PDB file of C-alpha atoms in Angstrom:
ATOM      1  CA  MET Q   1      -2.446  10.975 -19.808  1.00 44.00           C
ATOM      2  CA  LEU Q   2      -2.299   8.790 -17.366  1.00 47.00           C
ATOM      3  CA  SER Q   3      -5.279   5.281 -17.368  1.00 43.00           C
ATOM      4  CA  VAL Q   4      -7.103   6.419 -14.904  1.00 46.00           C
ATOM      5  CA  LEU Q   5      -9.265   3.179 -15.658  1.00 45.00           C
ATOM      6  CA  TRP Q   6     -10.278   1.106 -12.643  1.00 46.00           C
ATOM      7  CA  LEU Q   7      -9.691  -2.070 -13.747  1.00 50.00           C
ATOM      8  CA  SER Q   8     -11.008  -3.359 -10.738  1.00 45.00           C
ATOM      9  CA  ALA Q   9     -13.960  -2.424 -12.340  1.00 48.00           C
ATOM     10  CA  LEU Q  10     -14.595  -4.517 -15.165  1.00 50.00           C
ATOM     11  CA  ALA Q  11     -11.765  -7.585 -14.603  1.00 60.00           C
ATOM     12  CA  PRO Q  12     -12.889 -10.553 -13.100  1.00 68.00           C
ATOM     13  CA  PRO Q  13     -12.744 -11.160  -9.738  1.00 81.00           C
ATOM     14  CA  LEU Q  14      -8.860 -11.471  -7.735  1.00 88.00           C
ATOM     15  CA  THR Q  15      -8.243 -15.236  -6.678  1.00 92.00           C
ATOM     16  CA  PRO Q  16      -8.616 -15.543  -2.905  1.00 94.00           C
ATOM     17  CA  PRO Q  17      -5.060 -15.940  -1.821  1.00 95.00           C
ATOM     18  CA  ARG Q  18      -3.826 -18.995  -0.298  1.00 95.00           C
ATOM     19  CA  VAL Q  19      -1.312 -20.734   1.885  1.00 94.00           C
ATOM     20  CA  SER Q  20       1.953 -22.450  -0.016  1.00 95.00           C
ATOM     21  CA  GLY Q  21       3.981 -22.574   2.748  1.00 95.00           C
ATOM     22  CA  ARG Q  22       5.426 -22.753   6.512  1.00 94.00           C
ATOM     23  CA  GLY Q  23       8.357 -22.018   8.018  1.00 93.00           C
ATOM     24  CA  ALA Q  24      10.074 -21.253  11.628  1.00 92.00           C
ATOM     25  CA  GLY Q  25       8.176 -17.659  12.406  1.00 93.00           C
ATOM     26  CA  TRP Q  26       6.609 -17.712   8.868  1.00 92.00           C
ATOM     27  CA  VAL Q  27       3.869 -18.367   6.719  1.00 94.00           C
ATOM     28  CA  GLU Q  28       3.728 -17.911   2.795  1.00 97.00           C
ATOM     29  CA  VAL Q  29       0.918 -16.232   0.965  1.00 97.00           C
ATOM     30  CA  ALA Q  30       0.650 -17.310  -2.830  1.00 97.00           C
ATOM     31  CA  VAL Q  31      -1.142 -14.473  -4.442  1.00 97.00           C
ATOM     32  CA  GLN Q  32      -2.482 -13.691  -7.736  1.00 95.00           C
ATOM     33  CA  LEU Q  33      -2.506 -11.112  -9.768  1.00 94.00           C
ATOM     34  CA  ASP Q  34      -4.218 -12.285 -12.891  1.00 88.00           C
ATOM     35  CA  GLU Q  35      -2.263 -13.226 -15.209  1.00 88.00           C
ATOM     36  CA  VAL Q  36       0.867 -12.139 -11.828  1.00 91.00           C
ATOM     37  CA  SER Q  37       1.488 -15.157 -10.084  1.00 95.00           C
ATOM     38  CA  LEU Q  38       3.754 -13.685  -6.486  1.00 98.00           C
ATOM     39  CA  THR Q  39       4.190 -15.226  -2.531  1.00 98.00           C
ATOM     40  CA  VAL Q  40       4.574 -12.851   0.304  1.00 98.00           C
ATOM     41  CA  LEU Q  41       5.782 -13.693   3.391  1.00 97.00           C
ATOM     42  CA  GLU Q  42       4.088 -12.929   7.400  1.00 93.00           C
ATOM     43  CA  GLY Q  43       5.042 -13.866  10.374  1.00 90.00           C
ATOM     44  CA  ASP Q  44       3.306 -16.439  12.046  1.00 89.00           C
ATOM     45  CA  VAL Q  45       0.560 -16.356  15.604  1.00 85.00           C
ATOM     46  CA  SER Q  46       4.208 -16.647  17.168  1.00 87.00           C
ATOM     47  CA  VAL Q  47       5.817 -14.065  16.037  1.00 89.00           C
ATOM     48  CA  GLN Q  48       1.942 -11.851  16.081  1.00 86.00           C
ATOM     49  CA  ASP Q  49       2.261 -12.549  19.482  1.00 88.00           C
ATOM     50  CA  GLU Q  50       6.096 -11.559  20.452  1.00 88.00           C
ATOM     51  CA  LEU Q  51       4.679  -8.282  18.800  1.00 86.00           C
ATOM     52  CA  VAL Q  52       1.585  -8.157  20.930  1.00 86.00           C
ATOM     53  CA  ASP Q  53       2.732  -8.721  24.350  1.00 83.00           C
ATOM     54  CA  SER Q  54       5.573  -6.148  23.529  1.00 81.00           C
ATOM     55  CA  ALA Q  55       2.689  -3.425  22.446  1.00 77.00           C
ATOM     56  CA  LEU Q  56       0.428  -3.876  25.033  1.00 76.00           C
ATOM     57  CA  THR Q  57       3.973  -3.748  28.086  1.00 75.00           C
ATOM     58  CA  VAL Q  58       5.069  -0.532  26.668  1.00 63.00           C
ATOM     59  CA  ASP Q  59       3.991   2.996  26.761  1.00 57.00           C
ATOM     60  CA  ASP Q  60       1.208   3.814  25.411  1.00 50.00           C
ATOM     61  CA  SER Q  61       3.061   7.053  23.545  1.00 43.00           C
ATOM     62  CA  ALA Q  62       5.069   5.726  22.883  1.00 44.00           C
ATOM     63  CA  ALA Q  63       3.565   3.320  19.547  1.00 49.00           C
ATOM     64  CA  ASP Q  64       6.859   1.691  19.110  1.00 58.00           C
ATOM     65  CA  GLU Q  65       5.401  -2.210  18.492  1.00 60.00           C
ATOM     66  CA  ASP Q  66       3.190  -3.003  15.654  1.00 70.00           C
ATOM     67  CA  PRO Q  67       1.779  -6.084  15.191  1.00 75.00           C
ATOM     68  CA  TYR Q  68       0.218  -5.396  11.896  1.00 80.00           C
ATOM     69  CA  GLY Q  69       2.644  -4.866   9.807  1.00 84.00           C
ATOM     70  CA  VAL Q  70       3.828  -8.828   9.588  1.00 89.00           C
ATOM     71  CA  VAL Q  71       0.476  -9.705   7.667  1.00 91.00           C
ATOM     72  CA  LEU Q  72      -1.104  -9.475   4.724  1.00 93.00           C
ATOM     73  CA  TRP Q  73      -4.671  -7.401   4.550  1.00 92.00           C
ATOM     74  CA  PRO Q  74      -6.738  -6.756   2.188  1.00 94.00           C
ATOM     75  CA  ALA Q  75      -6.047  -3.829   0.150  1.00 97.00           C
ATOM     76  CA  ALA Q  76      -2.635  -4.885  -0.867  1.00 97.00           C
ATOM     77  CA  GLN Q  77      -4.068  -7.549  -3.377  1.00 96.00           C
ATOM     78  CA  ALA Q  78      -6.427  -4.673  -4.484  1.00 96.00           C
ATOM     79  CA  VAL Q  79      -3.848  -2.138  -5.143  1.00 97.00           C
ATOM     80  CA  ALA Q  80      -0.404  -4.581  -6.605  1.00 97.00           C
ATOM     81  CA  ARG Q  81      -3.726  -5.329  -8.938  1.00 95.00           C
ATOM     82  CA  GLU Q  82      -4.005  -1.733  -9.702  1.00 94.00           C
ATOM     83  CA  LEU Q  83      -0.552  -0.901  -9.958  1.00 96.00           C
ATOM     84  CA  VAL Q  84       0.895  -3.923 -12.373  1.00 94.00           C
ATOM     85  CA  ALA Q  85      -2.016  -2.554 -14.850  1.00 92.00           C
ATOM     86  CA  LEU Q  86      -1.064   0.746 -14.773  1.00 92.00           C
ATOM     87  CA  THR Q  87      -0.506   2.384 -18.592  1.00 87.00           C
ATOM     88  CA  ASP Q  88       0.852   5.550 -20.043  1.00 83.00           C
ATOM     89  CA  GLY Q  89      -1.251   8.527 -22.068  1.00 78.00           C
ATOM     90  CA  SER Q  90       0.961   5.863 -24.899  1.00 82.00           C
ATOM     91  CA  GLY Q  91      -1.070   2.939 -24.036  1.00 85.00           C
ATOM     92  CA  GLU Q  92       2.142   1.542 -22.286  1.00 87.00           C
ATOM     93  CA  PRO Q  93       2.007  -0.038 -18.838  1.00 90.00           C
ATOM     94  CA  LEU Q  94       3.342   3.338 -16.561  1.00 90.00           C
ATOM     95  CA  LEU Q  95       5.695   0.490 -13.623  1.00 93.00           C
ATOM     96  CA  ARG Q  96       8.194  -0.969 -16.353  1.00 92.00           C
ATOM     97  CA  SER Q  97      11.866  -0.366 -16.821  1.00 92.00           C
ATOM     98  CA  GLY Q  98      13.495   2.440 -15.003  1.00 94.00           C
ATOM     99  CA  SER Q  99      10.257   3.627 -13.138  1.00 96.00           C
ATOM    100  CA  VAL Q 100      10.586   3.587  -9.001  1.00 98.00           C
ATOM    101  CA  LEU Q 101       7.368   2.642  -7.099  1.00 98.00           C
ATOM    102  CA  LEU Q 102       7.274   3.545  -3.484  1.00 98.00           C
ATOM    103  CA  GLU Q 103       5.239   1.996  -0.895  1.00 98.00           C
ATOM    104  CA  LEU Q 104       4.317   3.439   2.525  1.00 98.00           C
ATOM    105  CA  GLY Q 105       3.644   1.352   4.957  1.00 97.00           C
ATOM    106  CA  ALA Q 106       4.266  -1.696   2.908  1.00 97.00           C
ATOM    107  CA  GLY Q 107       4.147  -4.022   5.989  1.00 95.00           C
ATOM    108  CA  THR Q 108       4.400  -7.738   3.821  1.00 97.00           C
ATOM    109  CA  GLY Q 109       5.659  -5.595   0.676  1.00 98.00           C
ATOM    110  CA  LEU Q 110       3.239  -6.993  -2.033  1.00 98.00           C
ATOM    111  CA  CYS Q 111       3.088  -4.263  -3.827  1.00 98.00           C
ATOM    112  CA  SER Q 112       5.871  -3.803  -4.193  1.00 98.00           C
ATOM    113  CA  ILE Q 113       6.692  -7.044  -5.111  1.00 98.00           C
ATOM    114  CA  ALA Q 114       4.194  -6.542  -7.333  1.00 98.00           C
ATOM    115  CA  ALA Q 115       6.423  -3.472  -9.074  1.00 98.00           C
ATOM    116  CA  ALA Q 116       9.314  -5.049  -9.312  1.00 98.00           C
ATOM    117  CA  SER Q 117       7.877  -8.359 -11.669  1.00 97.00           C
ATOM    118  CA  VAL Q 118       7.012  -5.619 -14.489  1.00 96.00           C
ATOM    119  CA  GLY Q 119       9.977  -4.419 -14.122  1.00 96.00           C
ATOM    120  CA  ALA Q 120       9.948  -1.183 -11.989  1.00 98.00           C
ATOM    121  CA  THR Q 121      12.062  -0.513  -8.983  1.00 98.00           C
ATOM    122  CA  ALA Q 122      10.737  -0.732  -5.737  1.00 98.00           C
ATOM    123  CA  LEU Q 123      11.260   1.566  -2.553  1.00 98.00           C
ATOM    124  CA  ALA Q 124       9.374  -0.532   0.597  1.00 98.00           C
ATOM    125  CA  THR Q 125       9.741   1.584   3.553  1.00 98.00           C
ATOM    126  CA  ASP Q 126       7.957   0.574   6.854  1.00 97.00           C
ATOM    127  CA  TYR Q 127       8.211   2.350  10.615  1.00 93.00           C
ATOM    128  CA  ARG Q 128       9.352  -1.456  12.129  1.00 92.00           C
ATOM    129  CA  PRO Q 129      12.159  -3.628  10.923  1.00 94.00           C
ATOM    130  CA  GLU Q 130       9.975  -6.978  11.112  1.00 93.00           C
ATOM    131  CA  PRO Q 131       8.431  -5.933   7.417  1.00 95.00           C
ATOM    132  CA  LEU Q 132      11.029  -5.437   5.859  1.00 97.00           C
ATOM    133  CA  GLU Q 133      13.188  -8.375   7.074  1.00 96.00           C
ATOM    134  CA  LEU Q 134       9.374 -10.764   5.407  1.00 96.00           C
ATOM    135  CA  ILE Q 135       9.766  -8.295   2.319  1.00 98.00           C
ATOM    136  CA  GLU Q 136      13.346  -8.993   1.850  1.00 98.00           C
ATOM    137  CA  ARG Q 137      12.828 -12.742   2.147  1.00 97.00           C
ATOM    138  CA  ALA Q 138      10.067 -12.818  -0.399  1.00 98.00           C
ATOM    139  CA  THR Q 139      11.835 -10.726  -2.229  1.00 98.00           C
ATOM    140  CA  ALA Q 140      14.291 -13.303  -2.938  1.00 98.00           C
ATOM    141  CA  SER Q 141      12.111 -16.397  -3.086  1.00 97.00           C
ATOM    142  CA  ASN Q 142      10.177 -14.928  -5.897  1.00 98.00           C
ATOM    143  CA  SER Q 143      13.482 -13.635  -7.813  1.00 98.00           C
ATOM    144  CA  GLU Q 144      14.070 -17.169  -7.757  1.00 97.00           C
ATOM    145  CA  ARG Q 145      10.456 -18.480  -8.725  1.00 96.00           C
ATOM    146  CA  LEU Q 146      10.552 -16.063 -11.348  1.00 96.00           C
ATOM    147  CA  GLY Q 147      13.988 -16.500 -13.065  1.00 97.00           C
ATOM    148  CA  LYS Q 148      14.280 -12.944 -13.146  1.00 97.00           C
ATOM    149  CA  ALA Q 149      15.933 -10.438 -10.198  1.00 98.00           C
ATOM    150  CA  LEU Q 150      13.446  -8.171  -8.821  1.00 98.00           C
ATOM    151  CA  ALA Q 151      14.138  -5.464  -8.026  1.00 98.00           C
ATOM    152  CA  VAL Q 152      13.117  -3.959  -5.013  1.00 98.00           C
ATOM    153  CA  THR Q 153      15.009  -2.538  -1.568  1.00 98.00           C
ATOM    154  CA  THR Q 154      13.693  -1.631   1.817  1.00 98.00           C
ATOM    155  CA  SER Q 155      14.094   1.270   4.455  1.00 98.00           C
ATOM    156  CA  ILE Q 156      13.058   2.323   7.564  1.00 97.00           C
ATOM    157  CA  PHE Q 157      10.731   5.284   7.125  1.00 98.00           C
ATOM    158  CA  ASP Q 158       8.050   6.750   9.490  1.00 97.00           C
ATOM    159  CA  ILE Q 159       4.905   8.225   7.325  1.00 97.00           C
ATOM    160  CA  CYS Q 160       4.157  10.363  11.054  1.00 96.00           C
ATOM    161  CA  ASP Q 161       7.857  11.657  10.833  1.00 96.00           C
ATOM    162  CA  GLU Q 162       7.497  15.249   8.789  1.00 93.00           C
ATOM    163  CA  ALA Q 163      11.357  15.570   9.458  1.00 96.00           C
ATOM    164  CA  ALA Q 164      11.890  12.432   7.514  1.00 97.00           C
ATOM    165  CA  THR Q 165      12.516  13.450   3.432  1.00 97.00           C
ATOM    166  CA  LEU Q 166       9.949  11.083   1.055  1.00 98.00           C
ATOM    167  CA  PRO Q 167      11.971   9.639  -1.533  1.00 98.00           C
ATOM    168  CA  PRO Q 168      11.234  10.296  -4.832  1.00 97.00           C
ATOM    169  CA  ALA Q 169       9.023   8.530  -7.315  1.00 98.00           C
ATOM    170  CA  ASP Q 170       6.930   8.220 -10.491  1.00 97.00           C
ATOM    171  CA  VAL Q 171       4.097   6.460  -8.117  1.00 98.00           C
ATOM    172  CA  VAL Q 172       2.870   6.836  -4.660  1.00 98.00           C
ATOM    173  CA  ALA Q 173       1.429   3.271  -3.131  1.00 98.00           C
ATOM    174  CA  ALA Q 174       0.020   3.060   0.682  1.00 98.00           C
ATOM    175  CA  ALA Q 175      -2.423   0.125   1.513  1.00 98.00           C
ATOM    176  CA  ASP Q 176      -4.192  -0.213   4.672  1.00 96.00           C
ATOM    177  CA  VAL Q 177      -2.623   1.908   6.938  1.00 96.00           C
ATOM    178  CA  LEU Q 178      -5.249   4.279   8.125  1.00 97.00           C
ATOM    179  CA  TYR Q 179      -5.645   2.499  11.428  1.00 93.00           C
ATOM    180  CA  PHE Q 180      -4.924   6.324  12.984  1.00 94.00           C
ATOM    181  CA  ALA Q 181      -6.914   9.902  12.088  1.00 97.00           C
ATOM    182  CA  SER Q 182      -3.190  10.577  12.915  1.00 96.00           C
ATOM    183  CA  THR Q 183      -1.574   8.347  10.689  1.00 96.00           C
ATOM    184  CA  GLY Q 184      -4.300   9.070   7.845  1.00 98.00           C
ATOM    185  CA  ARG Q 185      -3.515  12.918   8.434  1.00 98.00           C
ATOM    186  CA  ALA Q 186       0.384  12.777   7.769  1.00 98.00           C
ATOM    187  CA  LEU Q 187       0.105  10.497   4.963  1.00 98.00           C
ATOM    188  CA  ALA Q 188      -2.293  12.401   3.207  1.00 98.00           C
ATOM    189  CA  ARG Q 189       0.289  15.321   3.334  1.00 98.00           C
ATOM    190  CA  ARG Q 190       2.619  12.834   1.557  1.00 98.00           C
ATOM    191  CA  CYS Q 191       0.385  12.189  -0.741  1.00 98.00           C
ATOM    192  CA  VAL Q 192       0.140  15.427  -1.780  1.00 97.00           C
ATOM    193  CA  GLN Q 193       3.980  16.728  -1.455  1.00 97.00           C
ATOM    194  CA  ALA Q 194       4.556  13.417  -3.564  1.00 97.00           C
ATOM    195  CA  LEU Q 195       1.935  14.678  -6.368  1.00 97.00           C
ATOM    196  CA  ARG Q 196       4.085  17.982  -5.445  1.00 96.00           C
ATOM    197  CA  SER Q 197       7.446  17.553  -6.160  1.00 96.00           C
ATOM    198  CA  GLY Q 198       6.276  15.135  -9.574  1.00 96.00           C
ATOM    199  CA  THR Q 199       5.477  11.709  -8.261  1.00 97.00           C
ATOM    200  CA  ARG Q 200       3.105  10.677 -11.489  1.00 95.00           C
ATOM    201  CA  LEU Q 201       0.160   8.459  -9.710  1.00 97.00           C
ATOM    202  CA  VAL Q 202      -1.211   8.035  -6.057  1.00 98.00           C
ATOM    203  CA  VAL Q 203      -3.088   4.847  -5.610  1.00 98.00           C
ATOM    204  CA  ILE Q 204      -4.049   4.293  -1.923  1.00 98.00           C
ATOM    205  CA  GLY Q 205      -6.169   0.551  -0.599  1.00 98.00           C
ATOM    206  CA  ASP Q 206      -8.089   1.290   2.402  1.00 98.00           C
ATOM    207  CA  CYS Q 207     -10.712  -1.361   4.154  1.00 95.00           C
ATOM    208  CA  ASP Q 208     -12.690   1.540   5.380  1.00 95.00           C
ATOM    209  CA  ARG Q 209      -9.937   1.631   8.618  1.00 95.00           C
ATOM    210  CA  PRO Q 210     -10.993   3.752  11.386  1.00 96.00           C
ATOM    211  CA  GLY Q 211      -8.653   7.058  10.337  1.00 97.00           C
ATOM    212  CA  ARG Q 212     -10.074   7.637   6.532  1.00 98.00           C
ATOM    213  CA  GLY Q 213     -12.815   9.768   7.665  1.00 98.00           C
ATOM    214  CA  ALA Q 214      -9.530  12.007   8.399  1.00 98.00           C
ATOM    215  CA  PHE Q 215      -7.317  11.437   5.477  1.00 98.00           C
ATOM    216  CA  LEU Q 216      -9.994  12.330   3.032  1.00 98.00           C
ATOM    217  CA  GLU Q 217     -10.493  15.610   4.843  1.00 98.00           C
ATOM    218  CA  GLU Q 218      -6.645  16.655   5.219  1.00 98.00           C
ATOM    219  CA  LEU Q 219      -6.634  15.574   1.637  1.00 98.00           C
ATOM    220  CA  VAL Q 220      -8.919  18.344   0.662  1.00 97.00           C
ATOM    221  CA  ALA Q 221      -7.156  20.570   3.470  1.00 96.00           C
ATOM    222  CA  GLU Q 222      -4.090  20.316   1.576  1.00 96.00           C
ATOM    223  CA  GLY Q 223      -5.443  21.060  -1.564  1.00 96.00           C
ATOM    224  CA  VAL Q 224      -7.007  17.876  -3.575  1.00 97.00           C
ATOM    225  CA  SER Q 225     -10.097  18.726  -5.554  1.00 96.00           C
ATOM    226  CA  PRO Q 226     -12.945  17.490  -3.334  1.00 96.00           C
ATOM    227  CA  SER Q 227     -14.126  15.285  -6.302  1.00 96.00           C
ATOM    228  CA  ALA Q 228     -11.144  13.406  -6.625  1.00 97.00           C
ATOM    229  CA  ALA Q 229     -11.293  12.183  -2.817  1.00 97.00           C
ATOM    230  CA  ARG Q 230     -13.174  10.082  -3.126  1.00 97.00           C
ATOM    231  CA  PHE Q 231     -12.390   5.872  -2.890  1.00 97.00           C
ATOM    232  CA  GLN Q 232     -14.418   3.679  -5.108  1.00 95.00           C
ATOM    233  CA  ASP Q 233     -15.101   0.579  -3.298  1.00 94.00           C
ATOM    234  CA  VAL Q 234     -13.495  -3.112  -5.144  1.00 93.00           C
ATOM    235  CA  SER Q 235     -13.890  -6.901  -3.996  1.00 91.00           C
ATOM    236  CA  GLY Q 236     -10.602  -7.875  -2.511  1.00 92.00           C
ATOM    237  CA  TRP Q 237     -10.075 -11.099   0.572  1.00 93.00           C
ATOM    238  CA  THR Q 238      -9.093 -11.540   4.146  1.00 92.00           C
ATOM    239  CA  ALA Q 239      -5.864 -14.051   4.007  1.00 91.00           C
ATOM    240  CA  GLY Q 240      -6.892 -16.491   5.294  1.00 88.00           C
ATOM    241  CA  THR Q 241      -4.182 -16.865   7.970  1.00 89.00           C
ATOM    242  CA  ALA Q 242      -3.847 -17.514  10.930  1.00 85.00           C
ATOM    243  CA  ARG Q 243      -3.166 -14.423  13.429  1.00 82.00           C
ATOM    244  CA  ASN Q 244      -3.601 -13.229  16.973  1.00 81.00           C
ATOM    245  CA  ASP Q 245      -6.853 -12.304  18.340  1.00 78.00           C
ATOM    246  CA  LEU Q 246      -5.369  -8.371  18.488  1.00 71.00           C
ATOM    247  CA  VAL Q 247      -4.767  -8.564  15.531  1.00 74.00           C
ATOM    248  CA  ALA Q 248      -7.341  -9.637  13.218  1.00 77.00           C
ATOM    249  CA  PRO Q 249      -9.838 -12.670  13.435  1.00 72.00           C
ATOM    250  CA  ASP Q 250      -8.509 -16.349  12.845  1.00 64.00           C
ATOM    251  CA  ASP Q 251      -9.893 -17.078   9.543  1.00 67.00           C
ATOM    252  CA  SER Q 252      -9.567 -20.495   8.766  1.00 72.00           C
ATOM    253  CA  ALA Q 253     -10.812 -19.274   4.638  1.00 84.00           C
ATOM    254  CA  PRO Q 254     -10.515 -16.196   2.694  1.00 90.00           C
ATOM    255  CA  ARG Q 255     -12.918 -14.018   3.203  1.00 91.00           C
ATOM    256  CA  PRO Q 256     -14.825 -11.641  -0.168  1.00 92.00           C
ATOM    257  CA  VAL Q 257     -14.147  -8.707   2.132  1.00 93.00           C
ATOM    258  CA  SER Q 258     -14.926  -4.704  -0.086  1.00 94.00           C
ATOM    259  CA  VAL Q 259     -11.925  -2.690  -0.364  1.00 96.00           C
ATOM    260  CA  GLY Q 260     -11.567   0.963  -1.674  1.00 96.00           C
ATOM    261  CA  VAL Q 261      -8.668   2.656  -3.541  1.00 97.00           C
ATOM    262  CA  LEU Q 262      -8.046   6.038  -4.406  1.00 98.00           C
ATOM    263  CA  LYS Q 263      -6.277   7.030  -7.187  1.00 97.00           C
ATOM    264  CA  LEU Q 264      -4.847  10.758  -7.362  1.00 97.00           C
ATOM    265  CA  HIS Q 265      -2.897  12.311  -9.814  1.00 92.00           C
ATOM    266  CA  ALA Q 266      -1.745  16.052 -10.675  1.00 93.00           C
ATOM    267  CA  ALA Q 267      -4.609  17.563 -12.020  1.00 94.00           C
ATOM    268  CA  ASP Q 268      -6.556  16.495  -8.859  1.00 97.00           C
ATOM    269  CA  LEU Q 269      -4.414  19.057  -6.996  1.00 96.00           C
ATOM    270  CA  VAL Q 270      -6.735  21.898  -6.681  1.00 90.00           C
ATOM    271  CA  TRP Q 271      -4.387  25.433  -4.546  1.00 67.00           C
ATOM    272  CA  SER Q 272      -6.771  27.591  -2.255  1.00 46.00           C
ATOM    273  CA  GLY Q 273      -5.440  30.798  -0.784  1.00 33.00           C
ATOM    274  CA  THR Q 274      -2.788  28.503   0.681  1.00 43.00           C
ATOM    275  CA  GLY Q 275       0.114  26.790   0.652  1.00 41.00           C
ATOM    276  CA  ILE Q 276       1.313  28.124  -2.461  1.00 35.00           C
ATOM    277  CA  GLU Q 277       1.117  31.771  -4.084  1.00 31.00           C
ATOM    278  CA  GLY Q 278      -1.294  32.628  -6.485  1.00 30.00           C
ATOM    279  CA  GLY Q 279      -3.617  30.470  -6.216  1.00 36.00           C
ATOM    280  CA  GLY Q 280      -4.485  28.376  -9.424  1.00 38.00           C
ATOM    281  CA  VAL Q 281      -5.081  24.935 -10.189  1.00 40.00           C
ATOM    282  CA  VAL Q 282      -2.249  22.526 -10.584  1.00 41.00           C
ATOM    283  CA  ARG Q 283      -2.666  21.281 -14.176  1.00 40.00           C
ATOM    284  CA  ASP Q 284      -0.374  17.131 -14.628  1.00 39.00           C
ATOM    285  CA  PRO Q 285       1.862  18.170 -17.568  1.00 34.00           C
ATOM    286  CA  LEU Q 286       0.888  14.325 -18.900  1.00 37.00           C
ATOM    287  CA  GLN Q 287      -2.966  15.336 -19.255  1.00 39.00           C
ATOM    288  CA  GLU Q 288      -1.634  18.432 -21.863  1.00 35.00           C
TER     289      GLU Q 288
END
């Protein structure tokens, strides 16, 4: 069966991120995941300012501008650490050559880059192009530094667009996306959709954003066992990088924060009287 060991409860505390480079419009942040050392790119304050200004000038109902996706958030490091340590029933890495990770609301793409660094193919998705451009550049930089080509591709994908087909994957991950109740409910439906379609594991990270309650409620409404619809707190860090005041408080150094991590697999789906004929429990073949 899949390993559901909570690595972060046993492993040493995470190392705080650090700024490792700067350029025109970007900041490079080095992130340590135990034995795996990676970098991601953030949009600098000037880029954040432009996105915030655009967000303030569009109709509130449009929600087309998003300044939050171009910076690194604490849950990404915690989720990425869990991903690179996942094992299957035989003790082999779950994310390895031939396996696929789908990252929803990827932002700076740390989870995708981490999965690719241990051999998996990763699809990093976001509903805005700006984060995807940063991910592509960071992937190239990490590939050069690690001396191997990281298999990360990017694609526009809106979690909330129910007409959009969810790409198939062995593992689905999302970190720090529960900003609104509507997004929380949409992500919950995507998680269940993935598990019903053959995804082996879903890993979600959150820093107690406003949409967490709606996310958990929707998971249960969609058939997830209430006992499984729970976050476990682990330790994380802020990035310690300059931020527009409307994006986040400007940190002069990384600060420790609590991050919630939730893992789901198919055995956590307990069908009620809706959504499927016959009811019963959907069993994960990996558990048998």
